Coordinates of C-alpha atoms and ligand atoms in Angstrom, one line a residue:
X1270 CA -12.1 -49.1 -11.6
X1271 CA -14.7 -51.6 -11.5
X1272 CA -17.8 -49.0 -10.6
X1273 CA -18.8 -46.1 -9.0
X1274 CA -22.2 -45.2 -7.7
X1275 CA -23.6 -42.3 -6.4
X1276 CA -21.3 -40.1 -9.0
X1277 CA -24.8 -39.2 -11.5
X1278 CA -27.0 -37.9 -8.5
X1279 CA -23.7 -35.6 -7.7
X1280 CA -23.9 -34.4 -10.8
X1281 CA -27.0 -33.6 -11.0
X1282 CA -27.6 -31.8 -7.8
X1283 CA -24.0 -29.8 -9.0
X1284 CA -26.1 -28.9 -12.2
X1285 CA -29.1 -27.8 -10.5
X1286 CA -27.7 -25.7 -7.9
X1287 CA -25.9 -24.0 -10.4
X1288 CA -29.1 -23.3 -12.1
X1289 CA -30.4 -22.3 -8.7
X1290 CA -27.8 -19.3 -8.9
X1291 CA -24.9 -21.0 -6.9
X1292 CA -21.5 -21.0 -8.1
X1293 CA -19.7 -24.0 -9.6
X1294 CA -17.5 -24.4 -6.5
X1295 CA -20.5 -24.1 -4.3
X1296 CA -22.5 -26.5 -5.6
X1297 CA -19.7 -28.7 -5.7
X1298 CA -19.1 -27.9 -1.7
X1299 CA -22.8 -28.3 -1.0
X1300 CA -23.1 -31.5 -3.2
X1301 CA -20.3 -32.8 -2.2
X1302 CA -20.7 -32.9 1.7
X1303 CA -24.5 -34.0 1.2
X1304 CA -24.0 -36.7 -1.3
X1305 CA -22.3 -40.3 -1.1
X1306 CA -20.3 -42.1 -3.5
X1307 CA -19.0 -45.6 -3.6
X1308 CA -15.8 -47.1 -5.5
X1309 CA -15.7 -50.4 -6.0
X1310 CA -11.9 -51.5 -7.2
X1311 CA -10.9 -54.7 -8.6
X1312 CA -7.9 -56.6 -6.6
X1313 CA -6.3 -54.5 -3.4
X1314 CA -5.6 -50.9 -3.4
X1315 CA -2.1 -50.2 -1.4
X1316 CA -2.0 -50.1 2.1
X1317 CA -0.8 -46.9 2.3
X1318 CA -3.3 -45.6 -0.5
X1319 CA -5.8 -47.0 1.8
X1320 CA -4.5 -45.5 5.3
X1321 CA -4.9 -42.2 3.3
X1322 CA -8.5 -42.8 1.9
X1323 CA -9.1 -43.5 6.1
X1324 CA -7.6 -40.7 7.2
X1325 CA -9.7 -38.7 4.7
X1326 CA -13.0 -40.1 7.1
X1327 CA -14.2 -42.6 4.2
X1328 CA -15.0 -46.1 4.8
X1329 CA -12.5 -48.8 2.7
X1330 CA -13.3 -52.7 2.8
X1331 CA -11.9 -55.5 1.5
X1332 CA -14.4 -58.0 0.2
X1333 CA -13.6 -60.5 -2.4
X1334 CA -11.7 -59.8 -4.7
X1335 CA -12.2 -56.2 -4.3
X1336 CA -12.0 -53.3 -2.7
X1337 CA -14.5 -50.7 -1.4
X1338 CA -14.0 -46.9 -0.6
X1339 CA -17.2 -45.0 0.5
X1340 CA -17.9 -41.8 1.9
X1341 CA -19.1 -38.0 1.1
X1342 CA -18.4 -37.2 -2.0
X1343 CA -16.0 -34.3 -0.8
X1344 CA -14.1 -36.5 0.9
X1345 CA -13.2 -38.8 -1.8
X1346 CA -12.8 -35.9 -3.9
X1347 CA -10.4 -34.8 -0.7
X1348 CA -8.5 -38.4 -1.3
X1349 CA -8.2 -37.8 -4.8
X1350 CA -6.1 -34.5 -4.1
X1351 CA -3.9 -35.9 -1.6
X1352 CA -2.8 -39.3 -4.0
X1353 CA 0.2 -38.5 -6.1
X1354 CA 0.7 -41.8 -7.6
X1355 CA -3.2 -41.2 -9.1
X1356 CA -2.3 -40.3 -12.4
X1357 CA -0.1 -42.8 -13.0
X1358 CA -2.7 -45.5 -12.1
X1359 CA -6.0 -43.7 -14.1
X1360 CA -8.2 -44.9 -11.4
X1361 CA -8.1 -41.5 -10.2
X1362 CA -8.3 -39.5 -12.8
X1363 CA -11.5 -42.2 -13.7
X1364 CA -12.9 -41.5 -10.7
X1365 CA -12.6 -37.3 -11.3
X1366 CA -14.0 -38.1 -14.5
X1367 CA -17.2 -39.7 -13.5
X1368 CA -17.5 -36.6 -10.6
X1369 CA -17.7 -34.0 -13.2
X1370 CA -13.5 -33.2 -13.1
X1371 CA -12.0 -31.4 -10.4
X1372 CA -9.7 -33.8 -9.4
X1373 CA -6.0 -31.9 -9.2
X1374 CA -3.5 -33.0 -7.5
X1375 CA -0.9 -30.1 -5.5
X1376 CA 2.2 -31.2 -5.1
X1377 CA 3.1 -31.7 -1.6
X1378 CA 4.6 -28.6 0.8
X1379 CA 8.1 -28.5 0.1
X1380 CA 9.9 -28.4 3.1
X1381 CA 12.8 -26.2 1.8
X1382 CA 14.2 -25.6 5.0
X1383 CA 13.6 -28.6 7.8
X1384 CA 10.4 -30.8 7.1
X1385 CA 8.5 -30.8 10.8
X1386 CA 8.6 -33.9 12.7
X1387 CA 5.8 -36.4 11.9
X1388 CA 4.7 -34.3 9.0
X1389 CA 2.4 -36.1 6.7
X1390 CA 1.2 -39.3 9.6
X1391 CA -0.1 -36.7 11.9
X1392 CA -1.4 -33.2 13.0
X1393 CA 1.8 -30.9 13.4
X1394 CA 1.3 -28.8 16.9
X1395 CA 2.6 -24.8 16.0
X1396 CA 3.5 -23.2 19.1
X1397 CA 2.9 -19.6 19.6
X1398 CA 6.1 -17.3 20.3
X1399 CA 4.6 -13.9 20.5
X1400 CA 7.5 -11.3 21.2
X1401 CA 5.0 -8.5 21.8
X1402 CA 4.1 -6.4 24.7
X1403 CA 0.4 -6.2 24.4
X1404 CA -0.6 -9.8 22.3
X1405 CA -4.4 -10.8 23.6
X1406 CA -3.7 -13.8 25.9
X1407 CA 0.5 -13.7 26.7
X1408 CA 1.7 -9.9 25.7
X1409 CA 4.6 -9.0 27.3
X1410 CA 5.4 -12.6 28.7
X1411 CA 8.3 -13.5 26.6
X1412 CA 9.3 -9.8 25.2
X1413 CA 13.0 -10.4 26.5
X1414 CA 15.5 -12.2 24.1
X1415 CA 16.6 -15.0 26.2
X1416 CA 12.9 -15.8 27.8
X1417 CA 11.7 -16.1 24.3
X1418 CA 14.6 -18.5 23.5
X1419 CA 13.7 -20.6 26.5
X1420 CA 10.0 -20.8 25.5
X1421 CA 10.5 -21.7 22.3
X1422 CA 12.9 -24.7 23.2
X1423 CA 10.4 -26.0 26.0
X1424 CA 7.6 -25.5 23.4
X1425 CA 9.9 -27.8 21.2
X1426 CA 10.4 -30.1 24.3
X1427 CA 6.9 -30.0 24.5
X1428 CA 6.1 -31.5 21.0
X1429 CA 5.8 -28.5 18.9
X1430 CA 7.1 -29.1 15.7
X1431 CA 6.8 -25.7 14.5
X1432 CA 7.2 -22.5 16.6
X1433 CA 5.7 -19.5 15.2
X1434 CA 7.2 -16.3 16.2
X1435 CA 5.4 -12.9 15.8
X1436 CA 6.5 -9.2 16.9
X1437 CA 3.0 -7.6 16.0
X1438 CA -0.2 -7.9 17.9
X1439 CA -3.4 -8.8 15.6
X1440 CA -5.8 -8.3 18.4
X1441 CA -8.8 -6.0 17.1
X1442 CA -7.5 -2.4 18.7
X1443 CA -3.7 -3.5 18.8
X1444 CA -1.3 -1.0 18.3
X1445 CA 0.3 -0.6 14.8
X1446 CA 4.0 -1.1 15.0
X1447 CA 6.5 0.1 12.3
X1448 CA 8.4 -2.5 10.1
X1449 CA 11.6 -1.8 12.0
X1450 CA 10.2 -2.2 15.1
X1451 CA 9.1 -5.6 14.5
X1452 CA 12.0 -6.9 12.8
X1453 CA 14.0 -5.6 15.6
X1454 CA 11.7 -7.6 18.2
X1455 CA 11.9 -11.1 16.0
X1456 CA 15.1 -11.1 14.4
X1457 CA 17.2 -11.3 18.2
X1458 CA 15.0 -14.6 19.1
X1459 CA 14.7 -16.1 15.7
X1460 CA 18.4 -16.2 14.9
X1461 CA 19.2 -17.5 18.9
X1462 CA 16.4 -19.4 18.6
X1463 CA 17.3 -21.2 15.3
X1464 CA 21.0 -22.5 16.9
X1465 CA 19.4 -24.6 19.5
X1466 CA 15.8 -26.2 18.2
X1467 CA 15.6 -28.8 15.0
X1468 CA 12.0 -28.2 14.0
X1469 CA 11.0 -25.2 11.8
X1470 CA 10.3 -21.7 12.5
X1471 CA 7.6 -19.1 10.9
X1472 CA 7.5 -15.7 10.9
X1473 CA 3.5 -14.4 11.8
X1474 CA 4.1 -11.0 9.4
X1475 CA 2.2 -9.5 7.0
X1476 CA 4.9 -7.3 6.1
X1477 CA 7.5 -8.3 3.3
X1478 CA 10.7 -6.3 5.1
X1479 CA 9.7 -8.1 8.4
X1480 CA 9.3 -11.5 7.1
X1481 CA 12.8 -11.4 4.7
X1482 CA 14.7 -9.6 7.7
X1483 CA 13.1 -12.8 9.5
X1484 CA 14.2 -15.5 6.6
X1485 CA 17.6 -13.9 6.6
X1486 CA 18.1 -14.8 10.4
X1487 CA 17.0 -18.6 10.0
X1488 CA 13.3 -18.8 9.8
X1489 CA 11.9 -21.2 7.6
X1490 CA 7.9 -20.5 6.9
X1491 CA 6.1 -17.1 6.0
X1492 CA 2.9 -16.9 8.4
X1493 CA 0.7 -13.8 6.4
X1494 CA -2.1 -13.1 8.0
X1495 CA -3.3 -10.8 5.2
X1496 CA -3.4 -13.6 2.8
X1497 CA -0.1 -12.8 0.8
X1498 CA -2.4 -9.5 0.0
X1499 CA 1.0 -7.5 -0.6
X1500 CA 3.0 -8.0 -4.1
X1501 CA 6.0 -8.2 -2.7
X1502 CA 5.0 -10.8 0.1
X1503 CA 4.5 -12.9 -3.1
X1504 CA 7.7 -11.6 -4.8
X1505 CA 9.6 -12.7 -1.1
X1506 CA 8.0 -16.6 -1.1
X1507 CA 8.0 -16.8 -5.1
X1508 CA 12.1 -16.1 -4.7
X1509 CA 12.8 -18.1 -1.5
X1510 CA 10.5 -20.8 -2.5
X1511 CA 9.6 -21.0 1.4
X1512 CA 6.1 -22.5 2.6
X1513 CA 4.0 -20.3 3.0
X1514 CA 0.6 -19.6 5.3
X1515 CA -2.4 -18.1 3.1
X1516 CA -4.8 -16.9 6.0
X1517 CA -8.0 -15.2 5.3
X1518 CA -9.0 -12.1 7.2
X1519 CA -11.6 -10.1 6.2
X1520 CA -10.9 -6.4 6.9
X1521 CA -7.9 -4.9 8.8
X1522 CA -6.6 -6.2 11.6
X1523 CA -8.1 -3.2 13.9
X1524 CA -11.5 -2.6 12.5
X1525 CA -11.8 -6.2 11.3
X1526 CA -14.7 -7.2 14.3
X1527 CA -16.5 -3.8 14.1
X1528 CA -19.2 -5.5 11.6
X1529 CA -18.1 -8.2 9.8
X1530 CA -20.9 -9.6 7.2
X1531 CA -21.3 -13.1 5.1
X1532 CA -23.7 -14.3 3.1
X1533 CA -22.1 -17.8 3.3
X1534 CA -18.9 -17.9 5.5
X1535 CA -17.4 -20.9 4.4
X1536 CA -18.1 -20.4 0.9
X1537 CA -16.8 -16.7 0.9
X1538 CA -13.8 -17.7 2.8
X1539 CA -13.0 -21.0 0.5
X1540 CA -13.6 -18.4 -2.5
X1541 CA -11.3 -15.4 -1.1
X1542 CA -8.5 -18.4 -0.7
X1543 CA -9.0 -19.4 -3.9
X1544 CA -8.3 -16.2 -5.2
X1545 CA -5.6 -15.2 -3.3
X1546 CA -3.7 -18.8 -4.1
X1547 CA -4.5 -17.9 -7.7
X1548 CA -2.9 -14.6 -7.5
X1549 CA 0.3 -15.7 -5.4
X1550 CA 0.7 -18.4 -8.4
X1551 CA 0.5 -16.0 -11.0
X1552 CA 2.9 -14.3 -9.1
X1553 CA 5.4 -17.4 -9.2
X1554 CA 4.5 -18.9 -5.6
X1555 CA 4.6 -22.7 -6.2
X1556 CA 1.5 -25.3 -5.4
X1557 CA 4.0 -26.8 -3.1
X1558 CA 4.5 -23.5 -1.0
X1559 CA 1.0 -23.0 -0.1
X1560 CA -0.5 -23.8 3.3
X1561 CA -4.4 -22.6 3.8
X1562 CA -5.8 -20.9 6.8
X1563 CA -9.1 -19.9 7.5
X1564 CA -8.3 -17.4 10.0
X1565 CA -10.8 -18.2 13.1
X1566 CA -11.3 -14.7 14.7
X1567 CA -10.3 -12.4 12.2
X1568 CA -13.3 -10.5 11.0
X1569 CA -15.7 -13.0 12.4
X1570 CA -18.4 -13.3 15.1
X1571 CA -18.5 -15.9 17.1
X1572 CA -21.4 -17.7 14.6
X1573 CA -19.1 -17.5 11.8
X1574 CA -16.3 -18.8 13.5
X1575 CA -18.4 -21.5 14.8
X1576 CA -19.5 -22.8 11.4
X1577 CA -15.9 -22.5 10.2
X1578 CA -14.6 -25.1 12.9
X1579 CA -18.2 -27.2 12.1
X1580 CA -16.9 -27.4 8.7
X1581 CA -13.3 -27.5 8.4
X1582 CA -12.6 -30.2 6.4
X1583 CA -14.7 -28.5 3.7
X1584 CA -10.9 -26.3 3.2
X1585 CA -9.0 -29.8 2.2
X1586 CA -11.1 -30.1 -0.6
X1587 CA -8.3 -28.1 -2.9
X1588 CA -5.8 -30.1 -2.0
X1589 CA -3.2 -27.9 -0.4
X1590 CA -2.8 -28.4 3.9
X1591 CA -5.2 -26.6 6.4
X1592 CA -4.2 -24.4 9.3
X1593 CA -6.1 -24.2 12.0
X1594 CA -5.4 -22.0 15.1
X1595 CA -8.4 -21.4 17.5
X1596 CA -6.0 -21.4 20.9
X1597 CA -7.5 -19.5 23.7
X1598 CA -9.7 -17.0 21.2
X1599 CA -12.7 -15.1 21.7
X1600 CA -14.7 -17.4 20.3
X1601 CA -14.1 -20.1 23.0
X1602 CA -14.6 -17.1 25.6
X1603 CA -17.9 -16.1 24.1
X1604 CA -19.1 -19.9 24.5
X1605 CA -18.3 -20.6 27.5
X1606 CA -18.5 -17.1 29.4
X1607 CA -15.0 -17.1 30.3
X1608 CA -11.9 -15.2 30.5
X1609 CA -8.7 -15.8 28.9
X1610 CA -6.5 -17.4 31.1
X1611 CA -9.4 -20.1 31.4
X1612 CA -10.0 -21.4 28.1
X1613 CA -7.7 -24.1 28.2
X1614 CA -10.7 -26.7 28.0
X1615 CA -12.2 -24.4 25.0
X1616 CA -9.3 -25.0 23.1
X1617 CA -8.8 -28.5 24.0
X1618 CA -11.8 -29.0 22.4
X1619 CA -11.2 -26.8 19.0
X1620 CA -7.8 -29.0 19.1
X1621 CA -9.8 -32.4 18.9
X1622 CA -12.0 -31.1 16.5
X1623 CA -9.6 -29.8 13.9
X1624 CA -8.0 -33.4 14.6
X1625 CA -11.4 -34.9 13.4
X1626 CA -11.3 -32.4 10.6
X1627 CA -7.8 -33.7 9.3
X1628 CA -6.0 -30.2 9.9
X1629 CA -2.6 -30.9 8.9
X1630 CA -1.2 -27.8 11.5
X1631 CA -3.1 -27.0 14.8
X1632 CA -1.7 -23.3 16.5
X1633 CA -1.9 -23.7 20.0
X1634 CA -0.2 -21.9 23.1
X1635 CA -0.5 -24.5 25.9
X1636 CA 1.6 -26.7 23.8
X1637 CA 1.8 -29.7 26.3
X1638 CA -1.5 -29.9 27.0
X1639 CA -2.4 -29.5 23.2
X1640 CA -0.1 -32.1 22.5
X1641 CA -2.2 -34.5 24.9
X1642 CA -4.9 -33.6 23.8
X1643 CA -4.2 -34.6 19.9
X1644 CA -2.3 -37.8 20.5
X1645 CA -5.4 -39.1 22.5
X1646 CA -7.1 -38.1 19.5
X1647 CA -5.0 -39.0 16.9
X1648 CA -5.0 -42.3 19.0
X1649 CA -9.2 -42.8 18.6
X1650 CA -9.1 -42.1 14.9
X1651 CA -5.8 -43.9 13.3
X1652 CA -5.0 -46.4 16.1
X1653 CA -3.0 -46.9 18.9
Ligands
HH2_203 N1 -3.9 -16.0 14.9 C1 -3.2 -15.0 15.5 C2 -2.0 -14.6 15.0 N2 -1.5 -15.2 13.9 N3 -1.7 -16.9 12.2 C3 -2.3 -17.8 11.6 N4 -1.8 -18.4 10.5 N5 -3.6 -18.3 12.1 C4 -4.1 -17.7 13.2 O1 -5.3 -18.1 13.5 C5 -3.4 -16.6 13.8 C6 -2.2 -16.2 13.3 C7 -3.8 -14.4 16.8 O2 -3.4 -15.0 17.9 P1 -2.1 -14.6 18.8 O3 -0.8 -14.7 18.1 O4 -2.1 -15.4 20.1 O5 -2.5 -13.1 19.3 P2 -1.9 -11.7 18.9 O6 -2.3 -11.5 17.4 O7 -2.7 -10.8 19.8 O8 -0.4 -11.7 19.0

């Protein structure tokens, strides 16, 4: 590395925040979206190295003899974690070094069972499957076995390149439904399902019994919406060795929007997934398993869910890939004053900006549309 600038008044606005009373990690969030660093590198970086440092948002230049990378601070820490040939070359670990450390590179997902299609280039669509009679925006539509197959093969068609199948409703007020009950609703459609589509399928549960019963039949991704909160959930993805989907919630499921209080959202949330990837590690779940979520709608108003969208790419910051799934929620109603058969545009919208935000998963139910909707985007920001 032949010099980096702005890496000193980083670390002194890290140090004096933490004075201030914040923690480490959010002075490092706050400093690092509000400061800019520059790397200057001698000779050319890899053109793939260099794709990636774009894709992160930051500026890169070729001038001379060398090359320039500039941006927040966050996301060149955000490049850092993404760049597994890093410490091999030094430059990275250099670079963490002058930041104040925190560079740590997770091993990419391991795709143990089908890798989705254009994983890693691009935003991966997840189309909802929701065998349920009473889920918020399409209960009941697709509660018979061979309806559910179809839907899930046109979602497929459509560009998904993940279907996510769930037998439970989450809404706030949903009814609870008993282990067997829900297994008994996915198993059917993920096992037909499974014969006739190519792409992966995940298993929305927050219930260990459910989600093996569900593994067993041919899924391939455990989507927790309790944040791996259950031992055994951990024990079930440590064993399999399946990816799986660390979503925060705060609260339960039915009581979750009574009141639900932050002091800082993002912070809280980006601190409540650090602690449940810490636990599920401890518990033998691998780097490579874990995909983050921060759960838009679940124990949130509509201002917190707002600022989580605003500030999305703060979650890439540790390195592991960032779930997004804001299609046809309350938050879009609340916005715009509408019901939920008419929030298509509201979600086009959430879609674009979680493509701006480098989500590396977007769950959507109008998968065609959604699928549009990100190409034209991932179009604008990487190139025809
Ligand atoms: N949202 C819902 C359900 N599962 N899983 C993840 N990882 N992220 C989410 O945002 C998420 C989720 C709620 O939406 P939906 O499945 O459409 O509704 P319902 O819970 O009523 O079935």
């Amino acid at each position: 590395m032949s010099q980096l600038t702005g890496a000193e008044a980083y670390r002194s606005a890290v140090d004096s925040l933490v004075q201030a009373g914040c923690s480490r990690a959010e002075a490092e969030l706050r400093a690092g979206r509000a400061l800019s660093a520059h790397v200057r590198l001698v000779g050319s970086v890899p053109a793939e190295l260099q794709a990636k440092a774009r894709r992160e948002g930051l500026e890169v230049w070729q001038a001379a003899t060398e090359t320039h990378i500039a941006g927040s601070v966050l996301q060149l820490r955000s490049w850092l974690n993404r760049w597994p040939q890093a410490a091999d070359s030094g430059i990275a670990a250099a670079i963490a070094a002058e930041l104040g450390g925190g560079w740590r590179y997770e091993a990419p997902v391991t795709w143990s069972r089908g890798v989705p299609p254009g994983w890693g280039q691009r935003p991966v669509i997840m189309g909802i499957l929701n065998v349920t009679p009473d889920s918020f925006s399409d209960g009941g539509s697709y509660s018979d076995l061979q309806k559910a197959v179809e839907r899930g093969r046109t979602m497929v068609d459509e560009g998904a390149g993940i279907i996510d199948v769930g037998g439970e409703s989450t809404r706030p007020g949903a009814a609870p439904v008993s282990a067997a009950e829900e297994a008994e609703r996915v198993v059917p459609v993920i096992r037909e399902l499974s014969k006739h589509i190519a792409v992966p399928i995940s298993i929305d549960t927050y219930k260990p019994e459910v989600a093996e019963a569900a593994l067993a039949a041919g899924a391939a991704i455990i989507n927790d919406i309790k944040g791996l909160r259950d031992p055994e959930m951990v024990a079930l993805a440590a064993r399999t060795g399946v990816p799986v989907i660390v979503m925060h919630i705060q609260g339960e499921p039915r009581t979750m929007q009574r009141q639900p209080t932050y002091r800082e959202v993002v912070v809280e949330v980006m601190d409540w997934l650090a602690a449940a990837c810490a636990r599920a590690r401890a518990g033998g779940v691998q780097g490579s398993q874990i995909i983050l979520d921060p759960g838009i709608g679940f124990g949130k108003t509509t201002a917190h869910n707002l600022e989580l969208l605003r500030r999305l790419a703060d979650l890439r910051v540790y390195g592991y890939p960032v779930l997004v799934g804001a299609s046809r929620k309350s938050v879009i109603g609340n916005v715009l004053g509408l019901p939920v058969d008419q929030r298509l545009e509201g979600t086009a919208a959430t879609v674009a900006a979680a493509v701006y935000a480098r989500a590396d998963i977007i769950r959507v139910h109008d998968v065609q549309a959604m699928r549009r909707v990100l190409d034209m985007t991932v179009a604008m920001l990487y190139g025809p």
